[in-house]
Amino acid sequence: NDGVEMSLELHDLLSSIPWTSLSIEMQYMEHSILRVLWDLSSTIGIRCLLLQYPNLIEQLSRSILRQPIYPYQKVQASREQHAASHATVMSQDFILGETMFKAMGVLTNLAELPSCRLPIAMQPKMIEQMTSAMLSPSYSV
Protein backbone atom coordinates (compact mmCIF):
# COMPACT_ATOMS: atom_id res chain seq x y z
CA ASN A 1 0.00 0.00 0.00
CA ASP A 2 2.84 2.44 0.72
CA GLY A 3 4.21 2.01 -2.81
CA VAL A 4 0.79 2.62 -4.36
CA GLU A 5 0.19 5.61 -2.12
CA MET A 6 3.58 7.10 -2.98
CA SER A 7 2.97 6.47 -6.70
CA LEU A 8 -0.42 8.17 -6.54
CA GLU A 9 1.02 11.16 -4.70
CA LEU A 10 3.81 11.46 -7.24
CA HIS A 11 1.35 11.11 -10.12
CA ASP A 12 -0.88 13.76 -8.57
CA LEU A 13 2.08 16.14 -8.49
CA LEU A 14 3.27 15.32 -12.02
CA SER A 15 -0.20 15.51 -13.56
CA SER A 16 -0.73 18.96 -12.04
CA ILE A 17 2.32 20.36 -13.87
CA PRO A 18 1.86 21.37 -17.51
CA TRP A 19 3.31 18.74 -19.86
CA THR A 20 5.64 21.30 -21.47
CA SER A 21 7.16 22.11 -18.07
CA LEU A 22 8.13 18.50 -17.38
CA SER A 23 11.50 17.18 -18.47
CA ILE A 24 11.42 14.08 -20.67
CA GLU A 25 12.48 12.05 -17.62
CA MET A 26 9.49 13.31 -15.62
CA GLN A 27 7.19 12.59 -18.57
CA TYR A 28 8.50 9.02 -18.64
CA MET A 29 8.00 8.80 -14.87
CA GLU A 30 4.32 9.77 -15.20
CA HIS A 31 3.97 7.17 -17.96
CA SER A 32 5.64 4.49 -15.82
CA ILE A 33 3.44 5.20 -12.81
CA LEU A 34 0.33 4.92 -14.95
CA ARG A 35 1.59 1.70 -16.53
CA VAL A 36 2.01 0.14 -13.08
CA LEU A 37 -1.39 1.43 -11.93
CA TRP A 38 -2.99 -0.05 -15.06
CA ASP A 39 -1.44 -3.43 -14.31
CA LEU A 40 -2.47 -3.28 -10.65
CA SER A 41 -6.00 -2.09 -11.41
CA SER A 42 -6.67 -5.18 -13.51
CA THR A 43 -7.34 -6.97 -10.20
CA ILE A 44 -10.74 -6.24 -8.64
CA GLY A 45 -9.33 -6.13 -5.10
CA ILE A 46 -6.74 -3.51 -6.04
CA ARG A 47 -9.42 -1.45 -7.82
CA CYS A 48 -11.40 -1.35 -4.59
CA LEU A 49 -8.29 -0.25 -2.68
CA LEU A 50 -7.56 2.49 -5.23
CA LEU A 51 -10.96 4.01 -4.48
CA GLN A 52 -9.69 4.94 -1.02
CA TYR A 53 -7.58 7.67 -2.62
CA PRO A 54 -9.47 10.97 -2.95
CA ASN A 55 -9.75 12.64 -6.33
CA LEU A 56 -8.32 9.63 -8.19
CA ILE A 57 -10.67 10.09 -11.16
CA GLU A 58 -9.87 13.80 -11.45
CA GLN A 59 -6.18 12.96 -11.20
CA LEU A 60 -6.46 10.44 -14.05
CA SER A 61 -8.51 12.94 -16.01
CA ARG A 62 -5.61 15.41 -15.94
CA SER A 63 -3.38 12.83 -17.64
CA ILE A 64 -6.04 11.98 -20.20
CA LEU A 65 -6.52 15.65 -21.05
CA ARG A 66 -2.81 16.43 -21.49
CA GLN A 67 -3.29 17.20 -25.20
CA PRO A 68 -6.46 17.33 -27.30
CA ILE A 69 -7.13 14.22 -29.36
CA TYR A 70 -8.95 14.77 -32.62
CA PRO A 71 -10.89 12.03 -34.41
CA TYR A 72 -8.94 10.43 -37.28
CA GLN A 73 -5.69 12.20 -36.33
CA LYS A 74 -2.64 10.87 -34.55
CA VAL A 75 -1.80 12.15 -31.09
CA GLN A 76 0.97 14.71 -31.44
CA ALA A 77 2.73 16.95 -28.98
CA SER A 78 2.42 20.64 -29.77
CA ARG A 79 5.23 22.57 -31.42
CA GLU A 80 5.80 24.27 -28.08
CA GLN A 81 6.26 20.85 -26.48
CA HIS A 82 8.69 19.78 -29.19
CA ALA A 83 10.73 22.97 -28.83
CA ALA A 84 10.90 22.64 -25.04
CA SER A 85 12.38 19.15 -25.11
CA HIS A 86 15.69 17.62 -26.10
CA ALA A 87 13.87 14.44 -27.11
CA THR A 88 13.06 13.61 -30.70
CA VAL A 89 9.67 14.58 -32.09
CA MET A 90 8.79 10.89 -32.49
CA SER A 91 9.62 10.04 -28.86
CA GLN A 92 7.73 13.13 -27.62
CA ASP A 93 4.61 12.11 -29.54
CA PHE A 94 4.97 8.51 -28.39
CA ILE A 95 5.35 9.21 -24.68
CA LEU A 96 2.49 11.72 -24.70
CA GLY A 97 0.16 9.32 -26.47
CA GLU A 98 1.16 6.38 -24.29
CA THR A 99 0.80 8.37 -21.07
CA MET A 100 -2.72 9.36 -22.03
CA PHE A 101 -3.50 5.78 -23.10
CA LYS A 102 -2.32 4.29 -19.79
CA ALA A 103 -4.51 6.73 -17.85
CA MET A 104 -7.45 5.66 -20.02
CA GLY A 105 -6.66 2.02 -19.19
CA VAL A 106 -6.71 2.64 -15.44
CA LEU A 107 -9.95 4.61 -15.77
CA THR A 108 -11.54 1.85 -17.85
CA ASN A 109 -10.67 -0.70 -15.19
CA LEU A 110 -12.15 1.53 -12.49
CA ALA A 111 -15.32 1.98 -14.57
CA GLU A 112 -16.14 -1.66 -13.90
CA LEU A 113 -16.90 -0.68 -10.32
CA PRO A 114 -20.44 0.71 -9.97
CA SER A 115 -19.30 3.38 -7.51
CA CYS A 116 -16.98 4.88 -10.15
CA ARG A 117 -19.44 5.18 -12.99
CA LEU A 118 -21.16 8.39 -11.93
CA PRO A 119 -17.94 10.28 -11.10
CA ILE A 120 -16.53 9.24 -14.49
CA ALA A 121 -19.73 10.24 -16.29
CA MET A 122 -19.51 13.66 -14.65
CA GLN A 123 -16.28 14.40 -16.56
CA PRO A 124 -17.66 15.35 -20.02
CA LYS A 125 -14.33 16.61 -21.41
CA MET A 126 -12.67 13.35 -20.46
CA ILE A 127 -15.47 11.28 -22.03
CA GLU A 128 -15.20 13.34 -25.22
CA GLN A 129 -11.42 12.86 -25.25
CA MET A 130 -11.76 9.10 -24.83
CA THR A 131 -14.35 8.98 -27.62
CA SER A 132 -11.96 10.84 -29.93
CA ALA A 133 -9.19 8.44 -28.91
CA MET A 134 -11.26 5.52 -30.20
CA LEU A 135 -11.18 7.15 -33.64
CA SER A 136 -7.50 8.12 -33.54
CA PRO A 137 -5.00 6.07 -35.59
CA SER A 138 -2.63 6.39 -32.59
CA TYR A 139 -4.83 3.91 -30.73
CA SER A 140 -6.13 1.74 -33.55
CA VAL A 141 -5.98 -2.01 -33.15
C-alpha positions as a Python dict, from the first residue, in 0.01 Angstrom:
ca = {
    (1, 'N'): (0, 0, 0),
    (2, 'D'): (284, 244, 72),
    (3, 'G'): (421, 201, -281),
    (4, 'V'): (79, 262, -436),
    (5, 'E'): (19, 561, -212),
    (6, 'M'): (358, 710, -298),
    (7, 'S'): (297, 647, -670),
    (8, 'L'): (-42, 817, -654),
    (9, 'E'): (102, 1116, -470),
    (10, 'L'): (381, 1146, -724),
    (11, 'H'): (135, 1111, -1012),
    (12, 'D'): (-88, 1376, -857),
    (13, 'L'): (208, 1614, -849),
    (14, 'L'): (327, 1532, -1202),
    (15, 'S'): (-20, 1551, -1356),
    (16, 'S'): (-73, 1896, -1204),
    (17, 'I'): (232, 2036, -1387),
    (18, 'P'): (186, 2137, -1751),
    (19, 'W'): (331, 1874, -1986),
    (20, 'T'): (564, 2130, -2147),
    (21, 'S'): (716, 2211, -1807),
    (22, 'L'): (813, 1850, -1738),
    (23, 'S'): (1150, 1718, -1847),
    (24, 'I'): (1142, 1408, -2067),
    (25, 'E'): (1248, 1205, -1762),
    (26, 'M'): (949, 1331, -1562),
    (27, 'Q'): (719, 1259, -1857),
    (28, 'Y'): (850, 902, -1864),
    (29, 'M'): (800, 880, -1487),
    (30, 'E'): (432, 977, -1520),
    (31, 'H'): (397, 717, -1796),
    (32, 'S'): (564, 449, -1582),
    (33, 'I'): (344, 520, -1281),
    (34, 'L'): (33, 492, -1495),
    (35, 'R'): (159, 170, -1653),
    (36, 'V'): (201, 14, -1308),
    (37, 'L'): (-139, 143, -1193),
    (38, 'W'): (-299, -5, -1506),
    (39, 'D'): (-144, -343, -1431),
    (40, 'L'): (-247, -328, -1065),
    (41, 'S'): (-600, -209, -1141),
    (42, 'S'): (-667, -518, -1351),
    (43, 'T'): (-734, -697, -1020),
    (44, 'I'): (-1074, -624, -864),
    (45, 'G'): (-933, -613, -510),
    (46, 'I'): (-674, -351, -604),
    (47, 'R'): (-942, -145, -782),
    (48, 'C'): (-1140, -135, -459),
    (49, 'L'): (-829, -25, -268),
    (50, 'L'): (-756, 249, -523),
    (51, 'L'): (-1096, 401, -448),
    (52, 'Q'): (-969, 494, -102),
    (53, 'Y'): (-758, 767, -262),
    (54, 'P'): (-947, 1097, -295),
    (55, 'N'): (-975, 1264, -633),
    (56, 'L'): (-832, 963, -819),
    (57, 'I'): (-1067, 1009, -1116),
    (58, 'E'): (-987, 1380, -1145),
    (59, 'Q'): (-618, 1296, -1120),
    (60, 'L'): (-646, 1044, -1405),
    (61, 'S'): (-851, 1294, -1601),
    (62, 'R'): (-561, 1541, -1594),
    (63, 'S'): (-338, 1283, -1764),
    (64, 'I'): (-604, 1198, -2020),
    (65, 'L'): (-652, 1565, -2105),
    (66, 'R'): (-281, 1643, -2149),
    (67, 'Q'): (-329, 1720, -2520),
    (68, 'P'): (-646, 1733, -2730),
    (69, 'I'): (-713, 1422, -2936),
    (70, 'Y'): (-895, 1477, -3262),
    (71, 'P'): (-1089, 1203, -3441),
    (72, 'Y'): (-894, 1043, -3728),
    (73, 'Q'): (-569, 1220, -3633),
    (74, 'K'): (-264, 1087, -3455),
    (75, 'V'): (-180, 1215, -3109),
    (76, 'Q'): (97, 1471, -3144),
    (77, 'A'): (273, 1695, -2898),
    (78, 'S'): (242, 2064, -2977),
    (79, 'R'): (523, 2257, -3142),
    (80, 'E'): (580, 2427, -2808),
    (81, 'Q'): (626, 2085, -2648),
    (82, 'H'): (869, 1978, -2919),
    (83, 'A'): (1073, 2297, -2883),
    (84, 'A'): (1090, 2264, -2504),
    (85, 'S'): (1238, 1915, -2511),
    (86, 'H'): (1569, 1762, -2610),
    (87, 'A'): (1387, 1444, -2711),
    (88, 'T'): (1306, 1361, -3070),
    (89, 'V'): (967, 1458, -3209),
    (90, 'M'): (879, 1089, -3249),
    (91, 'S'): (962, 1004, -2886),
    (92, 'Q'): (773, 1313, -2762),
    (93, 'D'): (461, 1211, -2954),
    (94, 'F'): (497, 851, -2839),
    (95, 'I'): (535, 921, -2468),
    (96, 'L'): (249, 1172, -2470),
    (97, 'G'): (16, 932, -2647),
    (98, 'E'): (116, 638, -2429),
    (99, 'T'): (80, 837, -2107),
    (100, 'M'): (-272, 936, -2203),
    (101, 'F'): (-350, 578, -2310),
    (102, 'K'): (-232, 429, -1979),
    (103, 'A'): (-451, 673, -1785),
    (104, 'M'): (-745, 566, -2002),
    (105, 'G'): (-666, 202, -1919),
    (106, 'V'): (-671, 264, -1544),
    (107, 'L'): (-995, 461, -1577),
    (108, 'T'): (-1154, 185, -1785),
    (109, 'N'): (-1067, -70, -1519),
    (110, 'L'): (-1215, 153, -1249),
    (111, 'A'): (-1532, 198, -1457),
    (112, 'E'): (-1614, -166, -1390),
    (113, 'L'): (-1690, -68, -1032),
    (114, 'P'): (-2044, 71, -997),
    (115, 'S'): (-1930, 338, -751),
    (116, 'C'): (-1698, 488, -1015),
    (117, 'R'): (-1944, 518, -1299),
    (118, 'L'): (-2116, 839, -1193),
    (119, 'P'): (-1794, 1028, -1110),
    (120, 'I'): (-1653, 924, -1449),
    (121, 'A'): (-1973, 1024, -1629),
    (122, 'M'): (-1951, 1366, -1465),
    (123, 'Q'): (-1628, 1440, -1656),
    (124, 'P'): (-1766, 1535, -2002),
    (125, 'K'): (-1433, 1661, -2141),
    (126, 'M'): (-1267, 1335, -2046),
    (127, 'I'): (-1547, 1128, -2203),
    (128, 'E'): (-1520, 1334, -2522),
    (129, 'Q'): (-1142, 1286, -2525),
    (130, 'M'): (-1176, 910, -2483),
    (131, 'T'): (-1435, 898, -2762),
    (132, 'S'): (-1196, 1084, -2993),
    (133, 'A'): (-919, 844, -2891),
    (134, 'M'): (-1126, 552, -3020),
    (135, 'L'): (-1118, 715, -3364),
    (136, 'S'): (-750, 812, -3354),
    (137, 'P'): (-500, 607, -3559),
    (138, 'S'): (-263, 639, -3259),
    (139, 'Y'): (-483, 391, -3073),
    (140, 'S'): (-613, 174, -3355),
    (141, 'V'): (-598, -201, -3315),
}
